[in-house]
Each structure stands twice: as C-alpha cells, then as structure tokens.
Coordinates of C-alpha atoms and ligand atoms in Angstrom, one line a residue:
M75 CA 0.0 0.0 0.0
T76 CA 1.4 3.4 -1.0
T77 CA 1.5 6.1 1.7
P78 CA 0.4 9.7 1.1
T79 CA 3.9 11.1 0.8
Q80 CA 4.5 9.5 -2.6
T81 CA 4.9 11.2 -5.9
L82 CA 3.0 10.4 -9.0
G83 CA 5.0 10.9 -12.2
I84 CA 2.6 11.8 -15.1
L85 CA 3.5 11.6 -18.7
G86 CA 2.2 14.8 -20.2
G87 CA 1.6 18.2 -18.5
G88 CA -1.5 19.6 -20.2
Q89 CA -4.8 20.5 -18.5
L90 CA -5.6 16.9 -17.9
G91 CA -2.3 16.6 -15.9
M92 CA -3.2 19.8 -14.1
M93 CA -6.6 18.5 -13.0
L94 CA -5.1 15.1 -12.1
A95 CA -2.7 17.0 -9.9
Q96 CA -5.5 19.0 -8.2
S97 CA -7.0 15.6 -7.2
A98 CA -3.7 14.0 -6.2
L99 CA -2.7 17.0 -4.0
K100 CA -6.1 16.9 -2.3
L101 CA -5.5 13.3 -1.4
G102 CA -2.0 14.1 0.0
Y103 CA 0.2 13.0 -3.0
T104 CA 2.5 15.2 -5.1
C105 CA 3.0 15.1 -8.8
V106 CA 5.8 15.6 -11.3
F107 CA 5.4 15.7 -15.1
L108 CA 7.2 14.7 -18.2
E109 CA 6.4 17.4 -20.9
D110 CA 8.4 19.1 -23.6
A111 CA 5.9 22.0 -24.3
P112 CA 6.8 25.2 -22.6
H113 CA 4.3 26.8 -20.2
A114 CA 2.5 23.6 -19.5
P115 CA -0.7 24.1 -17.4
A116 CA 0.5 21.3 -15.0
S117 CA 3.6 23.3 -14.1
L118 CA 1.6 25.2 -11.6
Y119 CA 1.2 22.0 -9.6
G120 CA 4.5 20.3 -9.8
Q121 CA 8.0 20.1 -11.4
V122 CA 8.0 19.6 -15.2
Y123 CA 10.9 17.6 -16.7
S124 CA 11.6 17.4 -20.5
S125 CA 12.0 14.1 -22.2
Q126 CA 15.8 14.8 -22.1
Q127 CA 15.5 14.6 -18.3
L128 CA 13.8 11.2 -18.1
D129 CA 16.2 10.0 -15.5
E130 CA 15.5 12.9 -13.1
F131 CA 11.8 12.4 -13.7
V132 CA 12.0 8.7 -12.8
A133 CA 14.2 9.5 -9.7
K134 CA 11.6 11.9 -8.4
S135 CA 8.6 9.6 -9.0
D136 CA 7.3 6.5 -7.1
I137 CA 4.7 5.4 -9.6
F138 CA 3.7 6.5 -13.1
S139 CA 0.6 7.3 -15.1
L140 CA -0.2 9.3 -18.2
E141 CA -2.5 12.0 -19.5
F142 CA -1.2 12.3 -23.1
E143 CA -2.4 9.7 -25.5
N144 CA 0.4 10.0 -28.0
T145 CA 3.0 9.3 -25.3
P146 CA 5.6 6.9 -27.0
V147 CA 4.7 3.3 -26.0
A148 CA 8.5 2.7 -25.6
T149 CA 8.6 5.3 -22.8
A150 CA 5.5 3.8 -21.1
S151 CA 7.0 0.3 -21.4
Y152 CA 10.3 1.5 -19.9
L153 CA 8.5 3.0 -16.9
A154 CA 6.5 -0.3 -16.4
D155 CA 9.8 -1.7 -15.0
Q156 CA 10.7 1.4 -12.9
K157 CA 9.7 2.0 -9.3
Q158 CA 6.1 0.8 -8.8
G159 CA 5.4 0.7 -12.5
I160 CA 2.9 2.5 -14.8
Y161 CA -0.9 2.4 -14.9
P162 CA -2.7 2.0 -17.2
P163 CA -0.7 -0.7 -18.9
P164 CA 1.4 0.2 -22.0
T165 CA -0.6 -2.4 -24.0
A166 CA -3.8 -0.2 -23.6
L167 CA -1.8 2.8 -24.8
A168 CA -0.5 0.8 -27.8
V169 CA -4.1 -0.3 -28.8
A170 CA -5.5 3.2 -28.4
Q171 CA -2.8 4.7 -30.6
D172 CA -3.7 2.5 -33.5
R173 CA -7.2 2.7 -34.9
L174 CA -6.8 -0.7 -36.7
A175 CA -5.7 -2.5 -33.5
E176 CA -8.5 -0.7 -31.6
K177 CA -11.2 -1.9 -34.1
A178 CA -9.7 -5.4 -34.1
L179 CA -10.0 -5.4 -30.2
F180 CA -13.6 -4.2 -30.4
N181 CA -14.5 -7.0 -32.8
E182 CA -12.7 -9.6 -30.8
L183 CA -14.9 -8.6 -27.8
D184 CA -18.1 -8.5 -29.9
I185 CA -18.4 -4.8 -29.5
P186 CA -20.0 -3.4 -32.7
T187 CA -18.0 -1.0 -35.0
V188 CA -18.5 0.5 -38.4
P189 CA -17.2 -1.8 -41.2
Y190 CA -13.6 -0.9 -42.1
R191 CA -10.6 -1.7 -44.2
A192 CA -6.9 -1.1 -43.8
V193 CA -5.6 1.0 -46.7
S194 CA -1.9 1.0 -47.8
S195 CA -2.3 2.1 -51.4
L196 CA -4.6 3.9 -53.8
D197 CA -5.7 0.5 -55.0
D198 CA -6.6 -0.5 -51.5
L199 CA -8.6 2.7 -51.2
Q200 CA -10.5 2.1 -54.4
G201 CA -11.2 -1.5 -53.2
A202 CA -12.5 -0.2 -49.9
C203 CA -14.8 2.3 -51.6
D204 CA -16.2 -0.5 -53.8
E205 CA -16.7 -2.8 -50.9
L206 CA -18.0 -0.4 -48.2
G207 CA -19.7 2.0 -50.5
L208 CA -19.7 5.8 -50.3
P209 CA -19.6 8.0 -48.3
L210 CA -16.7 6.7 -46.2
V211 CA -14.2 8.3 -43.9
L212 CA -10.5 7.9 -44.5
K213 CA -8.4 8.4 -41.4
T214 CA -4.8 8.1 -40.4
S215 CA -4.6 5.0 -38.1
R216 CA -2.1 6.8 -35.9
G217 CA -1.6 10.3 -34.6
G218 CA -4.9 11.9 -35.4
Y219 CA -6.8 14.0 -32.8
D220 CA -9.7 16.4 -32.7
G221 CA -10.8 15.3 -36.2
K222 CA -7.4 16.0 -37.7
G223 CA -6.0 13.4 -40.2
Q224 CA -9.5 12.6 -41.7
F225 CA -11.1 13.0 -45.0
V226 CA -14.8 12.2 -45.9
I227 CA -15.0 10.7 -49.4
K228 CA -18.4 11.5 -50.7
T229 CA -18.0 10.7 -54.4
T230 CA -15.5 8.7 -56.5
S231 CA -14.0 12.0 -57.6
D232 CA -12.8 12.6 -54.0
I233 CA -10.8 9.4 -53.9
A234 CA -7.6 10.7 -55.5
T235 CA -7.8 13.9 -53.4
A236 CA -8.2 12.0 -50.2
W237 CA -5.2 9.7 -51.1
G238 CA -3.2 12.8 -52.0
E239 CA -4.0 14.4 -48.6
L240 CA -3.5 11.4 -46.3
G241 CA -1.5 8.8 -48.4
G242 CA 1.8 10.3 -47.2
A243 CA 1.1 8.8 -43.7
V244 CA 1.4 5.3 -45.1
T245 CA 5.1 5.6 -45.8
G246 CA 6.3 9.0 -44.6
G247 CA 6.2 10.8 -41.3
A248 CA 7.5 9.7 -37.9
M249 CA 5.4 6.6 -37.6
P250 CA 4.4 5.2 -41.0
A251 CA 1.2 3.1 -40.8
P252 CA -1.7 2.1 -43.0
L253 CA -4.7 4.4 -43.2
I254 CA -8.2 3.1 -42.2
A255 CA -11.3 3.5 -44.3
E256 CA -14.4 3.5 -42.3
G257 CA -18.0 3.2 -43.4
F258 CA -19.7 6.5 -42.9
I259 CA -22.3 6.3 -40.1
H260 CA -25.4 8.5 -40.0
F261 CA -25.5 8.7 -36.2
S262 CA -28.3 10.4 -34.2
R263 CA -25.9 11.5 -31.5
E264 CA -22.4 10.9 -30.1
V265 CA -22.0 9.6 -26.6
S266 CA -19.1 8.5 -24.3
L267 CA -18.7 6.3 -21.3
I268 CA -16.0 6.8 -18.7
G269 CA -15.2 3.7 -16.7
V270 CA -12.6 3.1 -14.0
R271 CA -10.9 -0.1 -12.8
G272 CA -8.8 -0.3 -9.6
R273 CA -5.7 -2.4 -8.9
T274 CA -7.9 -5.1 -7.3
G275 CA -10.2 -5.3 -10.3
E276 CA -13.0 -3.3 -8.8
V277 CA -14.9 -1.3 -11.6
G278 CA -17.1 1.8 -11.7
F279 CA -18.9 3.7 -14.4
Y280 CA -20.0 7.2 -14.8
P281 CA -23.3 7.7 -16.6
L282 CA -23.2 7.8 -20.4
V283 CA -22.9 11.4 -21.6
E284 CA -23.9 13.1 -24.8
N285 CA -21.3 15.0 -26.8
V286 CA -21.5 17.7 -29.5
H287 CA -18.5 18.5 -31.6
T288 CA -17.9 21.7 -33.6
N289 CA -15.2 21.5 -36.3
G290 CA -14.1 18.1 -34.8
I291 CA -13.5 19.6 -31.3
L292 CA -15.7 18.7 -28.4
A293 CA -17.9 21.8 -27.7
K294 CA -20.5 20.5 -25.2
T295 CA -21.2 17.5 -23.0
T296 CA -24.6 16.8 -21.4
A297 CA -24.4 14.6 -18.3
P298 CA -26.2 12.3 -18.1
A299 CA -27.2 11.7 -21.7
P300 CA -31.0 12.0 -22.0
N301 CA -33.1 8.9 -22.6
A302 CA -30.2 6.5 -22.4
D303 CA -31.1 3.7 -19.9
T304 CA -30.7 0.8 -22.3
L305 CA -27.7 2.5 -24.0
N306 CA -26.0 2.8 -20.6
Q307 CA -26.3 -0.9 -20.0
T308 CA -24.9 -1.8 -23.4
A309 CA -22.1 0.6 -23.1
Q310 CA -21.2 -0.5 -19.6
A311 CA -21.1 -4.2 -20.7
S312 CA -18.7 -3.2 -23.5
M313 CA -16.6 -1.1 -21.1
K314 CA -16.3 -4.0 -18.6
K315 CA -15.1 -6.3 -21.3
L316 CA -12.4 -3.8 -22.4
L317 CA -11.3 -3.0 -18.9
E318 CA -10.9 -6.7 -18.1
K319 CA -9.3 -7.7 -21.4
L320 CA -6.7 -5.0 -21.1
D321 CA -6.1 -5.7 -17.4
Y322 CA -6.7 -2.0 -17.1
V323 CA -6.0 0.2 -14.1
G324 CA -7.3 3.8 -14.1
V325 CA -9.9 5.7 -16.1
L326 CA -10.8 4.5 -19.6
T327 CA -13.0 6.4 -22.0
L328 CA -15.1 4.8 -24.7
E329 CA -16.5 7.0 -27.5
L330 CA -19.6 5.7 -29.3
F331 CA -22.1 6.6 -32.0
V332 CA -25.8 6.1 -31.4
S333 CA -27.2 4.7 -34.7
E334 CA -30.5 3.1 -35.8
N335 CA -28.7 -0.2 -35.2
G336 CA -27.8 0.7 -31.6
L337 CA -24.4 1.7 -30.2
I338 CA -21.4 1.6 -32.4
A339 CA -17.9 1.9 -30.8
N340 CA -15.6 4.6 -32.3
E341 CA -12.6 4.7 -30.2
I342 CA -11.1 4.5 -26.7
A343 CA -8.9 6.9 -24.8
P344 CA -6.7 5.4 -22.1
R345 CA -7.0 8.4 -19.9
V346 CA -9.2 10.9 -18.2
H347 CA -11.3 12.6 -20.9
N348 CA -12.7 16.0 -21.8
S349 CA -16.3 14.5 -21.7
G350 CA -15.7 13.7 -18.0
H351 CA -14.8 17.2 -16.9
W352 CA -18.3 17.7 -15.5
T353 CA -17.6 15.1 -12.9
I354 CA -15.4 17.6 -10.9
E355 CA -18.6 19.2 -9.6
G356 CA -21.3 16.9 -11.0
A357 CA -20.3 13.6 -9.6
N358 CA -19.6 12.3 -6.1
T359 CA -16.0 11.5 -7.1
S360 CA -14.4 13.2 -10.1
Q361 CA -12.8 11.2 -13.0
F362 CA -9.5 12.7 -12.0
E363 CA -9.7 11.6 -8.4
N364 CA -10.9 8.1 -9.4
H365 CA -8.0 7.8 -11.8
V366 CA -5.5 8.8 -9.1
R367 CA -7.2 6.5 -6.6
A368 CA -7.0 3.6 -9.1
V369 CA -3.3 4.2 -10.0
L370 CA -2.3 4.5 -6.3
G371 CA -4.2 1.4 -5.3
L372 CA -6.7 3.2 -3.2
P373 CA -10.4 2.3 -2.9
L374 CA -12.4 3.8 -5.8
G375 CA -14.9 6.6 -5.1
D376 CA -18.6 6.7 -5.8
T377 CA -19.4 7.6 -9.4
G378 CA -23.0 8.6 -8.8
I379 CA -24.1 12.1 -9.9
V380 CA -24.7 15.1 -7.7
K381 CA -26.7 17.0 -10.2
P382 CA -27.2 16.9 -14.0
S383 CA -24.6 19.0 -15.6
V384 CA -23.6 20.6 -18.9
M385 CA -20.0 21.1 -19.7
L386 CA -19.0 23.8 -22.3
N387 CA -15.5 24.0 -23.6
V388 CA -13.8 27.3 -23.8
I389 CA -12.1 27.3 -27.2
D390 CA -10.1 30.1 -29.0
K391 CA -10.5 32.9 -26.4
Y392 CA -11.6 33.4 -22.8
P393 CA -15.0 34.8 -22.0
N394 CA -15.6 37.9 -19.9
V395 CA -15.1 36.2 -16.5
N396 CA -16.8 38.9 -14.5
E397 CA -19.9 38.5 -16.5
L398 CA -19.7 34.7 -16.5
L399 CA -19.4 34.6 -12.7
T400 CA -22.6 36.6 -12.2
H401 CA -24.5 33.4 -13.1
A402 CA -25.2 31.0 -10.3
G403 CA -24.5 27.3 -10.9
V404 CA -21.5 28.2 -13.1
H405 CA -18.1 26.6 -12.5
F406 CA -15.2 28.0 -14.5
H407 CA -11.9 26.2 -15.0
H408 CA -9.1 28.2 -16.6
Y409 CA -6.2 26.2 -18.1
H410 CA -3.6 29.0 -18.0
K411 CA -3.0 28.6 -21.7
A412 CA -2.6 31.4 -24.2
E413 CA -5.6 32.1 -26.5
R414 CA -5.2 30.4 -30.0
D415 CA -7.7 29.4 -32.7
G416 CA -9.0 25.9 -32.2
R417 CA -7.3 25.5 -28.8
K418 CA -9.1 24.3 -25.7
I419 CA -8.2 26.8 -23.0
G420 CA -10.8 26.2 -20.3
H421 CA -14.1 24.7 -19.6
I422 CA -17.3 25.7 -17.8
T423 CA -19.6 23.2 -16.0
V424 CA -23.1 24.5 -15.6
M425 CA -25.5 23.0 -13.0
P426 CA -29.1 23.8 -12.2
T427 CA -29.9 26.1 -9.3
D428 CA -33.0 26.7 -7.2
S429 CA -33.7 29.9 -9.2
E430 CA -32.9 28.8 -12.8
K431 CA -33.3 25.8 -15.0
L432 CA -30.1 24.2 -16.4
A433 CA -31.0 24.9 -20.1
E434 CA -31.5 28.6 -19.4
T435 CA -28.1 29.1 -17.7
V436 CA -26.5 27.0 -20.4
Q437 CA -28.0 29.4 -23.1
K438 CA -26.7 32.5 -21.3
V439 CA -23.2 31.0 -20.8
A440 CA -23.1 29.8 -24.4
R441 CA -23.8 33.4 -25.5
L442 CA -20.8 34.6 -23.5
L443 CA -18.6 32.1 -25.4
Q444 CA -19.5 33.3 -28.8
Ligands
AMP361 P1 -12.6 10.5 -34.3 O1 -11.3 11.2 -34.5 O2 -12.6 9.1 -34.8 O3 -13.2 10.7 -32.9 O4 -13.6 11.4 -35.3 C1 -13.9 12.7 -35.1 C2 -15.3 13.0 -35.4 O5 -15.6 12.7 -36.8 C3 -16.3 12.1 -34.7 O6 -16.6 12.7 -33.4 C4 -17.5 12.1 -35.6 O7 -18.3 13.3 -35.4 C5 -16.9 12.1 -37.0 N1 -16.7 10.7 -37.4 C6 -15.6 9.8 -37.1 N2 -15.8 8.6 -37.7 C7 -16.9 8.7 -38.4 C8 -17.6 7.7 -39.2 N3 -17.1 6.5 -39.4 N4 -18.8 8.1 -39.7 C9 -19.3 9.4 -39.5 N5 -18.7 10.3 -38.8 C10 -17.5 10.0 -38.2

C-alpha cells in the first residue's frame, strides 16, 4: 500500500495533468510531469521535466501514469519496469494509438463497430470504396486527434484527393502506418462512457454522456445523456469487457455513436477525458480523483451524480469572466493557456440552481462564449 507522501509521475503536462494533480494533491500526494511543451498548465502544480530529463523524472517519482495519449509506447514500457510501474498498462496505450488495433479489439470482444478496411495504397482505397460504398471516412490510423487526419470521401472524384492528402502517412512521417477506411455512419448522437478499474479489479462507471463537436472539437457534454437507460447498460457491458481484457487500471473512455442499429464503438482513450470534466462538480468523485485512486491502489470513489450538468469547452478565447461569474451554478476552469484558434483553453460546468433551469443558464453561458 502506498503512503500519502508518494509522488505520481505523469507523462504529459497539459490541462488533464493539471486536473489530475489537483485531485492528487487533495489526497495528500504530489505530482511531477514529463512534458516538452513550454508553459505547461500542470507546471503550476509540480515540477516539469523534459524528455531529455527522463532519469530525473524517474528518480523523483514513485509510480507513473499518463495524460497524453500520444506518449511513446516505448517510454511507457520502460516505466513499467521502474519503481512501482505504470498504470494504465502500456498495452492499452498501444491499442488506443492505432485505430486498426482498436477496431480489431472491439471486434474480438463482440463490440459493434462500423465496417472498415486497412488502406496501404490507392488500389486498396479504391477497393475499400467499392466494398464499403460511399460516403466513407478515410483516417490516419495513428496520430490523429480532434478530427485531424481525416477525409470524408463523398463521391468517386474525391478518392484521388483523399489519397493525395493522407496517403503520405502510409510511408512518410515519424510513424508510417496504413490508413483506415471506415463506413460513414449517420448517427443520431455521439456519446461516451467513462469507466474506472482499480488495482484489485473493482470497476465503476459514470453515466453515459452526450457530446456535441464543432469542427471536430468537443464543444458540449450533457451529463447524463438524456433517454439512455438501455444504452447505458450496453455501453457498460462493452466497457467492462475492455477493462478486463486490457487488465486496465485507471480511467478509460469509450466513445460511441448512437445509430439506428444501436451503439457503435468509435474509439477508446486510455486516460481521463474531456467528456468527463463535468464530474469535478457533477459527480460524487471526479474522474480525476478516481484515476488517481486507481493508480495509487486506493479504494475507488462513488461515481454517482450530484446534479445533472452541462460542460461547455472554452475554445479560442476566454469569455468575460466577471460577467460569467454573475451566473449561479457556473463553475469556471481556466487552463492557464494562451488564446489560440482551435485550442481548448478552459471549460465551464453549468449546474441547475434553485432559481434557474439548467437549459436557461447554459444558453446564457453559451452566448458569452460566442
Ligand atoms: P474521431 O477522431 O474518430 O473521434 O472522429 C472525429 C469525429 O468525426 C467524430 O466525433 C465524428 O463526429 C466524426 N466521425 C468519425 N468517424 C466517423 C464515421 N465512421 N462516420 C461518420 N462520422 C464519423
């Protein structure tokens, strides 16, 4: 059993690391971070080491975890043999970094996905279009995020353009890998499930939430997702299979589409997730605290909700904070990041109050973010 003087070494120092550290500090632990970007938000909460300073980072840490999904698997595997090891396991990271491996795992566990094909050449792409039909989504199998590295092929005339845009990833770049062609799904909504598994195999689930993306970036999460009782059960069953198959420890996120054929799994994130930020105020134990508890071998906290919540991301520029804070039921989280187009720099969780309905406050806050 670890004691509360220990230090958690986190790979990545972004806002997820910052919020993990807020929970760890609350529980009596300290954090250090491995991060190359300057002015990392997590630097406010602990020492940041560059990848050149891996040895110092290891020396200062007792146990390791991660908040950055594109952390090299080699680094995570190395840390698995240092001190008390790394959670979640590097195998989960490896699967999550490769859309083809991820889809293969879903299929192995009988978790429905869109039909897909690996694409390593223009011929493959043409074959995938013939077999899967159009439209389809061509994606890089590695390294994409927030909708980047994707091309929707609507007509046969788009095929060459899509290959021209993404084909380079097959042989070029830092990590050459095939592309993946996915059948285009006409979903009614996008949802995600956050689960957590402790070191003793204990599991917990937050309620399924509904996500709205703008330009490929998460804009809004509604927790819990409305009318989702059956969906919750199905998603939890899938999550449980994934957690157990991966011998997972920590928070795992499963992103899904709701289609006329039920839930279709899109991808997993082996970490705390933007669609779980509402849990800081909206759940009995936040995703961040539960991740820290799981990694450190502590008992998991209750995942039940305190109040229904809506989380709005602050993207591009900060709102007028004075005006924002005049609204009751508003919880603002500033990431201490510079304003930049398309960048997540904060989030706001809105909760209902005695005097105002949730939807009304959400509307007012959304106006401040325009
Ligand atoms: P991803 O990077 O896989 O999360 O994709 C980013 C966004 O693109 C998703 O949130 C969906 O809105 C959309 N998308 C991804 N895959 C598909 C698909 N196969 N069919 C339709 N839309 C998709």
